Amino acid sequence: MSTPPAINQSIGKPINRVDGVDKVTGKAKYAAEFNVPDLAYGVVVSSAIAKGKISLLDASDALALDGVLAVFTHENRPKLAWFDISYKDQDAPPGSPFRPLHNATINYSGQPIALVVAETFELARYAATLIRVEYKEEAHETNLETNLHQARKPKSGIASLLKPPPPKPRGDFEKAYAEAPATMNGRYIHAAEHHNPMELFATTVSYEKGGKLTIYDKTQGVTNSILYVTQVFNIPFKDVRVLSPYMGGGFGAGLRPQYQLFMAVMAARELKRSVRVSLTRQQMFTFGHRPATVQNVALGALPDGTMNALYHDAVGETSQFEDYTEVVVNWGGMLYPTENVKLDYKVVPLDVYSPLDMRAPGGVTGMSALEEAMDELAYSVGMDPLELRLKNYTDIDHSQKLPYSSKELKECFRQGAERFGWSSRTMEPCSMKKDHNLIGWGMATGIWEANQMPARAEAVLMVNGKLRVSSATADIGTGTYTIMTQIAADTLGLPISDVLFKLGDTDLPIAPISGGSWTAATIGSAVQAACQEVGKTLLKLAKKMPDSPFKGAKWDDITFSDKHMRLKSDPSVALSLQTLVDQNGGKAVRETTGALPNMLKQKNYTRSTHSAVFVEVMVDEELGTVKVTRAVTAVAGGRILNPKTARSQILGGMVWGISKALEEESVLDHKFGRFMNHSLAEYHMAVNADIHDLDVIFVEEHDDIVNPLGVKGLGEIGIVGMPAAIANAVFHATGRRVRDLPITLDKLL
């Protein structure tokens, strides 16, 4: 027999997205595109004030229209679950979750106060304009900076396990800082931001026989949505199915069930018919957002650049009803081996909706300040910013006194600097120029956690020899469909074309919400485990065959390639998977199993992804406009499953980093307590004309501690270092240190 092909046939290769054709041809359906019989349409009415009570809500004019089916308000909503715990979801922070239409109280501007349901969307939208509302308005507070004196420690809860508070101080920061020959001290501010995915939030509820519900929801976790619905409406699990096969962008906005899900389910159950509720672009600004945050950083160093003092505090906004928290200040103690560290984090309750995880929550916020502060310290010491970071490099997370499971950051620095040409940089600000433009080069470090969560998956080797694998996870645009197909294909030695991966359905094995850069590690490990269980069953079937060459073989003795099970010691000894499944009495080989993090192995290490970012900016001397002309990001992200989808993730993060540094902010008019730039015309973000030469390097990194596959998530690491690198490049170009993001031209004129 000829030599079989390599065992790994697709992992590590730039496979095209397996769902790509469906997306570009329109075959892929999103939450508002599932048409079901007898469908009614709901339109949400939003509050015009930020705080107070509804004194009158008159829906008579709307109800008088032929075709308007109902108007739901706090006065006529059905009786629902009473306790807060029923409204909590998998990503809920401590506090009392928001309950739509609960009572007459207004907690924030834009709060949903009514749902108009009609036979057509157009009629529902028109009828919503006829709702007459009067309020008893109260004074509101939405300004973080003028309320910093109200800052307090956040309440603790289950969320603290994934978002730990700052570690206790070590050493004596005050003394070390006072004695440090080189210091910096600065306040860093960034505005609120909204996720703004292209697909608007929508839910289509199909009301079926016996009151059963099939729900098509825009969500980053169908399991989270079904838990919410069954708890709030007291519906048996067996009577609800939630599907979300495709998602047109989430970035964290879909981690929690949004209020259109509540509205659609409520209306469908009350009217006993199918209902769709879609939010408008303006209403996309009426729920979670990245919180506005104020940070203070102070660093001290010895003359040779050794850091001996680090202080970082942050105050973030939260709502009046929940304590949303982020890991903002912990990163410096992880990255730099400073002996004297003091960290603090507090929140200020304001009359806004609860903030929500947004790509690299806390990480990009904290690193933007920390890494700009590191640049300031470099100039205080008189040392190249890259040299300062190398001087303070460590393979130990000193905040927990644990080694990293792997850390190839030093190689990221080397390869990134070489690709960028960093050695040609002059140190002095304003020293590089081209025509009427000032040129600046800046760099920064990135870090994000490499987590794995529990999950389950099913693998079915069907009677035709093809493999179907499934898990109730989500593909939020990251390429989950593709990389899971690759993992399954390689585990059982099949070509990509013989594997189908299914997700986004609560009828599938349970999976956590898709976020935090843990999906590849979490679902990938479960998929691999399920396929291995199928393989073990196939080995049992092989052993039962007459004169089987596998009679004495153990699991570790075999491998799979080219649609065959083979002996590792002699790959020519093989049986086809089709032959093996034929031995199963005409039935498919089906296995469902879970994958848990190996906590005994992991507890002795800090697990993180790292990056080094190098940026060039061009600043117009007269106009103050900033253009990011080129950028290089070098990433140490463990095993790269698919270089094409992985590169896409990093590029997306880099683009968003440019957007965050130079353009993005949700502008609150504190007189009204309302976000005013609630459209894609006025909420500025990076577009094609803003993006130029972006380069990505994946540094080789082996890690057998993070998970069985050795993979680390890449969703967040692409953004965390970009804003600081850009701010540092702007300083190098102009000599002006801007600590208030975004860096708009008025701050440079």
XYZ file of C-alpha atoms in Angstrom:
749
model
C 0.000 0.000 0.000
C 1.235 3.528 -0.741
C 2.332 5.754 2.117
C -0.702 7.457 3.639
C -0.953 11.245 3.692
C 0.023 13.267 6.737
C -2.258 12.833 9.749
C -3.126 16.516 10.026
C -4.735 17.302 6.720
C -6.382 20.664 7.392
C -5.438 22.151 10.794
C -2.908 24.899 10.213
C -3.998 25.452 6.622
C -5.787 28.604 5.350
C -9.060 26.831 4.577
C -11.789 29.069 3.151
C -14.828 29.570 5.372
C -17.163 26.624 4.966
C -20.158 28.952 5.450
C -18.831 31.543 3.020
C -20.933 30.518 0.037
C -24.154 30.586 2.056
C -23.355 34.085 3.290
C -22.490 35.636 -0.064
C -25.417 33.998 -1.875
C -28.030 34.955 0.714
C -28.781 31.382 1.718
C -27.690 32.132 5.282
C -30.646 33.425 7.284
C -30.497 35.815 10.211
C -32.947 36.363 13.077
C -35.246 38.791 11.208
C -35.213 36.746 7.986
C -37.037 33.610 9.125
C -40.536 33.935 7.748
C -43.171 31.916 9.580
C -46.934 31.659 9.018
C -49.330 34.209 10.524
C -46.516 36.584 11.483
C -47.256 39.835 13.320
C -44.777 42.654 13.814
C -43.780 44.506 16.947
C -42.243 47.962 17.245
C -40.794 49.230 20.511
C -41.591 52.690 21.902
C -38.686 54.253 23.806
C -38.616 56.655 26.741
C -37.911 60.318 26.001
C -36.507 61.069 29.450
C -33.607 59.679 31.489
C -35.239 59.450 34.919
C -38.697 59.726 36.402
C -42.073 58.042 36.084
C -44.700 57.609 33.404
C -47.748 59.585 34.530
C -49.855 58.870 31.429
C -49.563 56.406 28.558
C -52.462 56.681 26.105
C -52.523 54.072 23.323
C -56.111 54.676 22.195
C -55.216 56.308 18.865
C -52.904 53.439 17.975
C -55.432 50.781 18.980
C -58.096 52.478 16.863
C -56.195 51.635 13.684
C -57.446 48.606 11.780
C -54.724 45.968 11.915
C -53.168 47.009 15.229
C -53.427 43.927 17.418
C -52.192 45.140 20.806
C -50.149 47.684 22.683
C -48.249 46.231 25.631
C -47.189 48.523 28.487
C -46.382 48.240 32.185
C -50.120 48.511 32.809
C -51.178 45.387 30.923
C -48.155 43.138 30.666
C -48.698 39.560 31.876
C -47.668 38.390 35.321
C -44.120 37.096 35.136
C -41.369 35.795 37.396
C -40.993 37.763 40.600
C -37.432 37.233 41.810
C -34.314 38.825 40.307
C -32.629 35.461 39.829
C -35.173 34.560 37.145
C -34.036 37.532 35.057
C -30.327 36.863 35.434
C -28.403 35.393 32.531
C -24.977 33.806 32.028
C -23.297 37.223 31.699
C -25.306 39.165 34.283
C -23.322 41.329 36.735
C -24.305 41.637 40.404
C -27.494 43.578 41.034
C -31.093 43.555 39.869
C -31.408 42.908 36.105
C -33.499 45.293 34.030
C -37.086 44.106 33.554
C -38.825 45.520 30.464
C -42.279 47.041 31.095
C -41.968 46.192 34.792
C -43.485 49.408 36.166
C -43.849 53.139 35.509
C -40.299 53.955 36.609
C -37.852 55.286 34.012
C -34.258 54.244 34.684
C -32.524 55.626 31.602
C -33.163 57.501 28.357
C -34.361 55.232 25.583
C -35.826 52.653 27.966
C -38.522 50.539 26.248
C -41.925 51.636 27.564
C -44.346 50.032 25.103
C -44.618 47.466 22.323
C -47.024 48.030 19.453
C -47.985 44.860 17.548
C -49.711 45.000 14.181
C -50.362 42.945 11.073
C -47.555 44.710 9.176
C -44.288 46.277 10.209
C -45.185 49.576 8.555
C -48.461 49.800 10.452
C -46.807 48.965 13.752
C -44.170 51.616 13.153
C -46.795 54.266 12.336
C -48.992 53.282 15.275
C -45.999 53.630 17.605
C -45.838 57.339 16.715
C -49.416 57.761 17.978
C -48.663 56.613 21.532
C -49.043 59.621 23.838
C -46.813 59.617 26.903
C -46.519 62.080 29.781
C -43.799 61.891 32.407
C -43.068 63.139 35.874
C -39.424 63.906 35.282
C -36.691 63.721 37.943
C -33.139 65.059 37.969
C -30.703 62.607 36.410
C -26.944 62.098 36.531
C -25.097 60.728 33.487
C -21.724 62.491 33.729
C -18.978 60.218 35.036
C -16.301 62.884 35.377
C -18.419 65.185 37.562
C -19.476 62.289 39.781
C -16.113 60.684 40.530
C -16.643 61.557 44.197
C -19.470 58.993 44.184
C -17.099 56.161 43.210
C -17.327 53.022 45.318
C -16.154 49.436 45.275
C -18.365 47.271 43.052
C -20.524 44.557 44.526
C -19.070 41.086 44.235
C -20.784 38.134 42.617
C -20.292 35.124 40.393
C -18.921 37.461 37.728
C -15.894 38.035 39.981
C -14.639 34.567 39.043
C -14.086 35.709 35.457
C -13.515 39.363 36.320
C -11.365 39.271 39.441
C -10.852 42.455 41.464
C -7.395 44.008 41.637
C -4.909 42.026 43.720
C -3.781 43.410 47.047
C -0.932 45.969 47.014
C 2.601 44.656 47.180
C 5.617 46.544 48.424
C 5.414 50.265 49.204
C 4.373 52.190 46.104
C 4.345 55.647 47.709
C 7.903 55.352 49.024
C 9.298 53.809 45.843
C 7.616 56.387 43.630
C 8.818 59.290 45.735
C 12.392 58.023 45.519
C 12.315 57.025 41.827
C 14.669 59.165 39.687
C 12.379 58.802 36.651
C 8.592 59.058 36.945
C 5.397 59.745 35.055
C 1.893 60.510 36.252
C -1.178 60.941 34.104
C -4.965 60.806 33.910
C -6.485 58.889 30.993
C -10.088 59.210 29.862
C -12.123 57.426 27.261
C -15.724 57.939 26.282
C -18.458 55.326 26.106
C -18.669 53.278 22.917
C -21.441 51.217 21.351
C -20.972 47.893 19.555
C -22.894 48.765 16.382
C -22.829 45.445 14.502
C -24.319 45.618 11.022
C -27.184 43.258 11.883
C -29.763 44.945 14.087
C -31.048 43.029 17.094
C -34.205 41.096 16.254
C -36.220 38.105 17.448
C -38.718 36.072 15.452
C -40.965 33.843 17.590
C -42.885 31.065 15.844
C -45.952 30.217 17.939
C -46.789 26.554 17.432
C -49.315 23.950 18.480
C -49.803 23.668 22.232
C -48.069 27.000 22.844
C -44.624 25.708 21.945
C -42.156 28.329 20.765
C -39.421 28.212 18.155
C -37.367 31.351 18.600
C -34.928 32.811 16.081
C -32.837 35.211 18.126
C -29.792 37.354 17.495
C -27.537 36.097 20.272
C -24.024 34.985 21.083
C -25.455 32.083 23.046
C -28.717 30.255 22.347
C -28.370 28.511 25.709
C -28.373 31.885 27.433
C -31.515 32.938 25.566
C -33.446 29.769 26.393
C -32.496 30.007 30.066
C -33.773 33.577 30.151
C -37.038 32.822 28.356
C -37.921 29.700 30.343
C -37.142 31.384 33.675
C -38.897 34.701 33.031
C -42.022 33.207 31.434
C -42.039 29.953 33.434
C -42.092 27.752 30.324
C -40.836 24.146 30.348
C -37.583 23.648 28.460
C -39.230 21.076 26.207
C -41.622 23.723 24.902
C -38.909 26.150 23.719
C -36.262 25.930 21.042
C -33.875 28.804 20.256
C -31.905 29.025 17.026
C -29.235 31.440 15.860
C -27.335 29.815 12.990
C -25.832 33.088 11.762
C -25.048 36.405 13.395
C -24.204 39.608 11.596
C -21.726 40.834 14.180
C -21.983 40.908 17.936
C -18.712 42.087 19.529
C -20.227 41.325 22.950
C -23.614 43.007 22.386
C -25.242 39.585 22.073
C -23.770 38.073 25.222
C -26.854 39.053 27.219
C -30.471 38.633 26.056
C -31.612 42.030 24.801
C -35.089 43.374 25.393
C -36.493 42.563 21.944
C -36.350 38.880 22.947
C -38.554 39.569 25.976
C -40.964 41.667 23.899
C -41.353 39.114 21.106
C -41.938 36.158 23.444
C -44.379 38.112 25.592
C -46.423 39.231 22.573
C -46.438 35.793 20.955
C -47.702 34.119 24.128
C -50.383 36.726 24.760
C -51.628 36.902 21.163
C -51.090 33.179 20.537
C -49.483 33.856 17.194
C -46.041 34.374 15.734
C -44.378 37.749 16.330
C -41.203 39.472 15.162
C -39.638 42.400 16.998
C -36.736 44.276 15.409
C -34.864 47.189 16.929
C -33.939 50.315 14.987
C -30.378 51.606 14.672
C -31.249 54.326 17.189
C -32.483 51.674 19.634
C -29.147 49.870 19.314
C -27.902 52.692 21.570
C -30.447 51.886 24.301
C -28.728 48.910 25.918
C -25.192 47.788 26.805
C -22.084 49.712 25.802
C -18.402 49.966 26.685
C -18.434 52.150 29.797
C -16.834 55.558 29.976
C -13.780 55.230 32.234
C -11.339 57.542 34.000
C -7.919 56.128 34.890
C -4.858 57.364 36.744
C -1.452 55.816 36.144
C 1.838 56.593 37.879
C 5.099 54.777 37.142
C 8.591 55.028 38.549
C 11.903 53.652 37.316
C 15.587 53.557 38.146
C 18.111 55.215 35.810
C 18.672 51.935 33.918
C 14.942 51.630 33.192
C 14.083 49.038 35.846
C 10.534 49.808 36.976
C 10.212 50.021 40.752
C 6.768 51.603 41.183
C 3.399 51.046 39.483
C 0.074 52.646 40.348
C -3.091 52.197 38.308
C -6.629 53.067 39.325
C -9.809 53.190 37.267
C -13.354 54.403 37.763
C -15.992 53.110 35.361
C -19.649 53.934 34.960
C -22.406 51.484 35.753
C -26.195 51.616 35.950
C -28.257 52.270 39.051
C -29.518 48.677 39.055
C -26.436 46.532 38.284
C -22.723 46.748 39.093
C -21.015 46.093 35.793
C -17.273 45.575 36.245
C -14.238 45.024 34.045
C -10.652 43.919 34.569
C -9.025 47.276 33.830
C -6.078 47.713 36.185
C -4.724 44.171 36.704
C -2.639 43.958 33.525
C 0.399 45.968 34.652
C 1.022 43.699 37.608
C 0.873 40.733 35.233
C 3.189 42.141 32.572
C 5.861 43.954 34.547
C 7.894 42.550 37.489
C 7.583 45.686 39.599
C 8.104 45.183 43.326
C 5.881 48.050 44.446
C 2.388 47.923 42.971
C -0.880 49.537 43.999
C -4.085 48.974 41.997
C -7.661 50.113 42.524
C -10.978 49.835 40.670
C -14.313 51.489 41.469
C -17.648 52.210 39.808
C -20.038 55.152 39.738
C -23.773 54.355 39.398
C -25.382 56.646 36.822
C -28.760 56.907 35.146
C -27.731 54.814 32.146
C -28.336 51.229 31.066
C -25.844 48.691 32.417
C -22.634 48.633 30.385
C -21.838 45.392 28.591
C -18.759 43.441 27.571
C -17.351 44.866 24.348
C -14.415 43.330 22.474
C -11.561 42.997 25.009
C -13.663 44.456 27.856
C -11.393 46.167 30.355
C -8.333 44.915 28.511
C -8.257 47.491 25.745
C -9.366 50.133 28.266
C -6.622 49.387 30.768
C -3.880 48.655 28.244
C -4.609 51.886 26.375
C -3.694 53.822 29.505
C -0.935 51.541 30.798
C 0.956 51.267 27.526
C 0.740 54.987 26.825
C 2.074 55.513 30.342
C 4.935 53.129 29.556
C 5.804 55.311 26.572
C 5.819 58.376 28.814
C 8.105 56.587 31.257
C 10.459 55.660 28.418
C 10.876 59.337 27.585
C 11.344 60.169 31.269
C 14.143 57.604 31.494
C 15.540 58.539 28.077
C 15.193 55.015 26.723
C 13.689 53.575 23.561
C 10.122 52.373 24.344
C 10.868 48.868 23.086
C 14.105 48.703 25.069
C 12.201 49.715 28.230
C 9.766 46.852 27.775
C 12.548 44.357 27.160
C 14.327 45.644 30.262
C 11.202 44.851 32.294
C 10.362 41.564 30.602
C 9.340 38.590 32.717
C 8.047 35.062 32.215
C 6.353 35.226 35.635
C 2.959 36.740 36.432
C 4.076 38.524 39.595
C 0.512 39.463 40.545
C -0.149 35.782 41.274
C 3.446 34.571 41.517
C 2.787 32.047 38.746
C 4.723 31.251 35.577
C 2.995 31.675 32.231
C 1.957 28.453 30.547
C 3.704 29.928 27.500
C 4.863 33.422 26.632
C 6.602 34.184 23.358
C 6.160 37.947 23.743
C 9.884 38.578 23.442
C 9.811 36.919 20.038
C 6.787 39.072 19.151
C 8.882 42.139 19.957
C 11.770 40.881 17.834
C 9.811 39.817 14.780
C 7.425 42.779 14.897
C 10.224 45.329 15.253
C 12.189 43.731 12.423
C 9.194 43.652 10.066
C 8.301 47.257 10.930
C 11.848 48.625 10.756
C 11.772 49.956 14.320
C 15.564 50.256 14.531
C 15.413 53.250 12.143
C 13.237 55.256 14.557
C 14.621 58.499 15.931
C 13.839 59.147 19.585
C 12.935 62.845 19.505
C 9.328 63.906 18.867
C 8.713 65.902 15.664
C 11.993 64.553 14.227
C 10.464 62.646 11.291
C 8.656 64.480 8.516
C 7.378 64.018 4.966
C 6.180 67.108 3.054
C 3.659 68.882 5.311
C 3.060 65.770 7.410
C 4.710 64.828 10.695
C 5.590 61.132 10.905
C 5.370 59.233 14.172
C 6.262 55.691 15.184
C 4.767 54.145 18.296
C 4.515 50.708 19.840
C 2.699 48.908 22.626
C 2.267 45.513 24.258
C -0.941 43.495 24.214
C -2.182 40.818 26.589
C -5.446 38.900 26.955
C -6.474 35.859 28.941
C -6.488 32.383 27.376
C -9.463 30.662 28.965
C -11.342 27.415 28.386
C -14.915 26.797 29.583
C -16.888 23.549 29.950
C -18.861 22.473 26.862
C -20.353 19.448 25.141
C -20.393 18.259 21.539
C -21.848 15.399 19.516
C -20.103 13.529 16.695
C -21.984 11.205 14.368
C -20.236 9.053 11.766
C -23.169 8.402 9.447
C -23.841 5.271 7.447
C -22.495 6.923 4.292
C -19.132 7.500 5.990
C -19.582 11.235 6.408
C -19.239 12.988 9.762
C -21.732 15.347 11.404
C -20.554 17.256 14.474
C -22.552 19.726 16.548
C -22.576 21.959 19.592
C -24.921 24.766 20.649
C -22.243 27.440 20.317
C -22.300 30.498 18.047
C -20.287 31.755 15.116
C -20.181 35.512 15.626
C -18.125 35.986 12.490
C -14.930 34.498 13.869
C -14.906 31.363 11.701
C -16.216 28.868 14.262
C -17.995 26.831 11.591
C -14.707 26.442 9.734
C -12.233 25.683 12.505
C -14.563 23.159 14.148
C -14.907 21.415 10.795
C -11.110 21.319 10.547
C -10.698 19.893 14.060
C -13.316 17.191 13.437
C -11.875 16.337 10.020
C -8.349 15.904 11.328
C -9.359 13.966 14.429
C -10.936 11.236 12.282
C -8.776 11.643 9.189
C -11.501 12.935 6.879
C -11.466 15.591 4.165
C -13.250 18.871 4.934
C -15.904 18.034 2.348
C -16.989 14.976 4.360
C -17.644 16.933 7.575
C -20.653 19.060 8.529
C -20.568 21.161 11.689
C -23.817 22.484 13.157
C -24.249 25.180 15.815
C -26.657 27.799 17.142
C -29.496 25.497 18.219
C -30.613 24.599 21.744
C -31.445 21.079 20.537
C -27.686 20.552 20.237
C -25.276 19.743 23.112
C -24.922 22.587 25.583
C -22.264 25.277 25.141
C -21.464 28.563 26.884
C -21.907 32.011 25.383
C -19.408 32.783 22.640
C -17.096 35.509 23.906
C -13.945 36.163 25.871
C -11.777 34.558 23.172
C -12.561 31.132 24.615
C -14.701 29.576 21.866
C -11.895 27.940 19.870
C -10.411 26.362 22.995
C -13.766 25.477 24.563
C -15.767 24.104 21.650
C -12.666 22.849 19.862
C -11.755 20.666 22.840
C -15.324 19.313 23.045
C -15.417 18.578 19.302
C -12.076 16.803 19.471
C -13.225 14.761 22.473
C -16.501 13.732 20.787
C -14.677 12.675 17.623
C -12.183 10.696 19.687
C -15.075 8.875 21.339
C -16.333 7.942 17.882
C -12.823 6.737 17.086
C -12.736 4.566 20.185
C -16.071 3.017 19.215
C -14.680 2.333 15.747
C -11.676 0.619 17.326
C -14.034 -1.650 19.287
C -15.865 -2.476 16.062
C -12.553 -3.214 14.341
C -11.499 -5.590 17.084
C -14.677 -7.633 16.598
C -13.987 -8.242 12.913
C -12.645 -11.695 11.897
C -8.839 -11.762 11.615
C -8.707 -8.108 12.592
C -5.202 -6.572 12.545
C -6.404 -4.298 15.380
C -7.280 -7.068 17.876
C -4.528 -6.178 20.330
C -4.400 -2.474 19.531
C -4.991 0.181 22.153
C -6.268 3.704 21.539
C -2.759 5.156 21.673
C -1.654 2.696 18.999
C -3.918 4.012 16.251
C -4.300 7.097 14.110
C -6.715 8.317 11.461
C -5.887 9.620 7.995
C -7.220 9.482 4.461
C -10.623 8.122 5.637
C -8.926 5.169 7.337
C -8.029 3.982 10.811
C -4.376 2.931 10.864
C -1.728 1.503 13.149
C 0.822 4.152 14.077
C 3.586 1.547 13.949
C 2.613 0.510 10.431
C 0.234 2.944 8.666
C -0.231 0.479 5.838
C -2.325 -1.624 8.244
C -5.665 0.107 7.799
C -9.431 -0.190 7.637
C -11.668 2.403 5.988
C -14.134 4.295 8.155
C -16.878 3.187 5.776
C -15.962 -0.452 6.437
C -16.013 0.159 10.164
C -19.358 1.943 10.281
C -20.792 -0.891 8.156
C -19.983 -3.175 11.101
C -22.402 -1.218 13.300
C -25.544 -3.016 12.168
C -26.668 -0.364 9.708
C -26.600 2.373 12.319
C -24.529 5.529 12.573
C -21.822 5.691 15.240
C -22.951 8.445 17.584
C -21.107 9.836 20.613
C -21.797 12.847 22.812
C -19.304 14.000 25.386
C -18.050 17.036 27.231
C -14.689 18.699 27.661
C -13.681 20.292 30.946
C -10.660 22.484 31.636
C -7.887 20.525 33.334
C -7.896 22.741 36.397
C -5.352 20.638 38.272
C -2.913 21.253 35.431
C -3.900 24.858 34.790
C -4.022 26.185 38.353
C -0.243 26.447 38.559
C 0.018 28.763 35.548
C -1.242 32.053 34.193
C -2.618 31.514 30.708
C -2.477 34.466 28.332
C -2.160 35.501 24.718
C 0.404 38.217 23.953
C 1.135 40.682 21.179
C 3.494 43.448 20.138
C 2.085 46.304 18.061
C 4.061 48.775 15.933
C 2.331 51.721 14.278
C 3.204 54.568 11.914
C 1.011 57.673 11.776
C 1.027 60.701 9.513
C -0.258 63.932 11.090
C -1.062 66.943 8.932
C 0.763 69.908 10.485
C -1.962 72.402 9.628
C -5.161 70.376 9.934
C -4.251 68.014 12.766
C -5.711 65.044 10.899
C -4.194 61.665 11.769
C -3.736 58.809 9.323
C -2.471 55.378 10.397
C -0.337 54.641 7.346
C 0.907 51.226 8.444
C 0.846 48.862 11.404
C 2.353 45.510 12.329
C 0.936 43.198 14.981
C 2.944 40.154 16.074
C 0.864 37.648 18.048
C 1.804 34.702 20.247
C -1.507 32.840 20.250
C -0.604 29.195 20.700
C -1.479 26.811 17.885
C -3.024 28.543 14.884
C -5.859 26.399 13.558
C -6.489 28.397 10.392
C -4.081 31.182 9.352
C -6.715 32.813 7.139
C -9.508 33.124 9.724
C -6.921 33.888 12.421
C -5.434 36.727 10.379
C -8.939 38.021 9.755
C -9.538 38.162 13.514
C -6.353 40.134 14.169
C -7.006 42.497 11.259
C -10.520 43.133 12.591
C -9.085 43.959 15.996
C -6.483 46.278 14.474
C -9.155 48.118 12.486
C -11.240 48.538 15.627
C -8.161 49.724 17.496
C -7.686 52.459 14.907
C -11.367 53.311 15.245
C -11.174 53.461 19.039
C -8.016 55.546 19.061
C -9.116 58.137 16.526
C -12.889 58.137 16.063
C -15.250 56.145 18.267
C -17.229 57.755 21.079
C -20.860 57.713 22.118
C -21.647 61.324 22.934
C -23.934 61.896 25.905
C -25.823 65.155 26.161
C -25.940 65.338 29.937
C -28.790 67.864 29.830
C -31.008 65.140 28.408
C -29.046 62.099 29.618
C -29.203 60.688 26.090
C -26.660 59.411 23.595
C -27.055 61.884 20.755
C -25.008 60.403 17.897
C -27.215 57.321 17.648
C -26.742 56.547 13.963
C -23.988 55.230 11.724
C -23.810 58.682 10.131
C -22.853 60.384 13.393
C -21.231 57.567 15.342
C -17.839 57.731 13.670
C -15.894 54.554 13.051
C -13.127 53.454 10.737
C -14.094 52.960 7.099
C -12.123 51.698 4.097
C -10.484 55.083 3.515
C -9.025 55.001 7.044
C -7.309 51.632 6.640
C -3.953 51.280 4.910
C -1.084 48.810 5.288
C -1.840 46.304 8.067
C 0.441 43.329 8.639
C 0.008 40.318 10.939
C 2.685 37.938 12.214
C 1.913 34.730 14.092
C 4.836 33.773 16.293
C 5.253 30.052 16.828
C 4.162 29.058 20.329
C 3.619 25.621 21.862
C 1.386 25.242 24.901
C 0.066 21.894 26.150
C -1.368 23.398 29.350
C -4.082 25.761 28.069
C -6.169 22.949 26.507
C -5.667 19.667 24.592
C -5.464 21.506 21.266
C -2.897 24.048 22.452
C -4.966 26.918 21.033
C -5.506 30.407 22.423
C -8.336 32.694 21.381
C -7.574 35.579 19.018
C -10.747 37.675 19.109
C -9.487 40.245 21.608
C -5.695 40.286 21.307
C -5.815 42.175 18.001
C -7.321 45.307 19.557
C -5.775 45.628 23.024
C -2.443 47.181 22.016
C -3.524 49.290 19.033
C -4.949 52.448 20.674
C -1.888 52.975 22.871
C 0.498 52.337 19.978
C -1.373 54.956 17.936
C -1.395 57.474 20.798
C 2.344 56.904 21.269
C 2.950 57.385 17.542
C 0.943 60.627 17.633
C 3.168 61.877 20.461
C 6.279 60.903 18.534
C 4.973 62.799 15.526
C 3.718 65.928 17.263
C 5.224 66.108 20.747
C 1.673 66.345 22.089
C 0.596 63.734 24.611
C -3.145 63.078 24.254
C -4.573 61.005 27.103
C -8.209 61.488 26.160
C -9.486 58.995 23.573
C -10.456 59.334 20.813
C -7.658 61.571 19.494
C -9.749 63.914 17.368
C -8.138 66.700 15.378
C -9.285 69.431 17.804
C -6.962 67.904 20.422
C -3.976 68.337 18.111
C -4.610 71.805 16.659
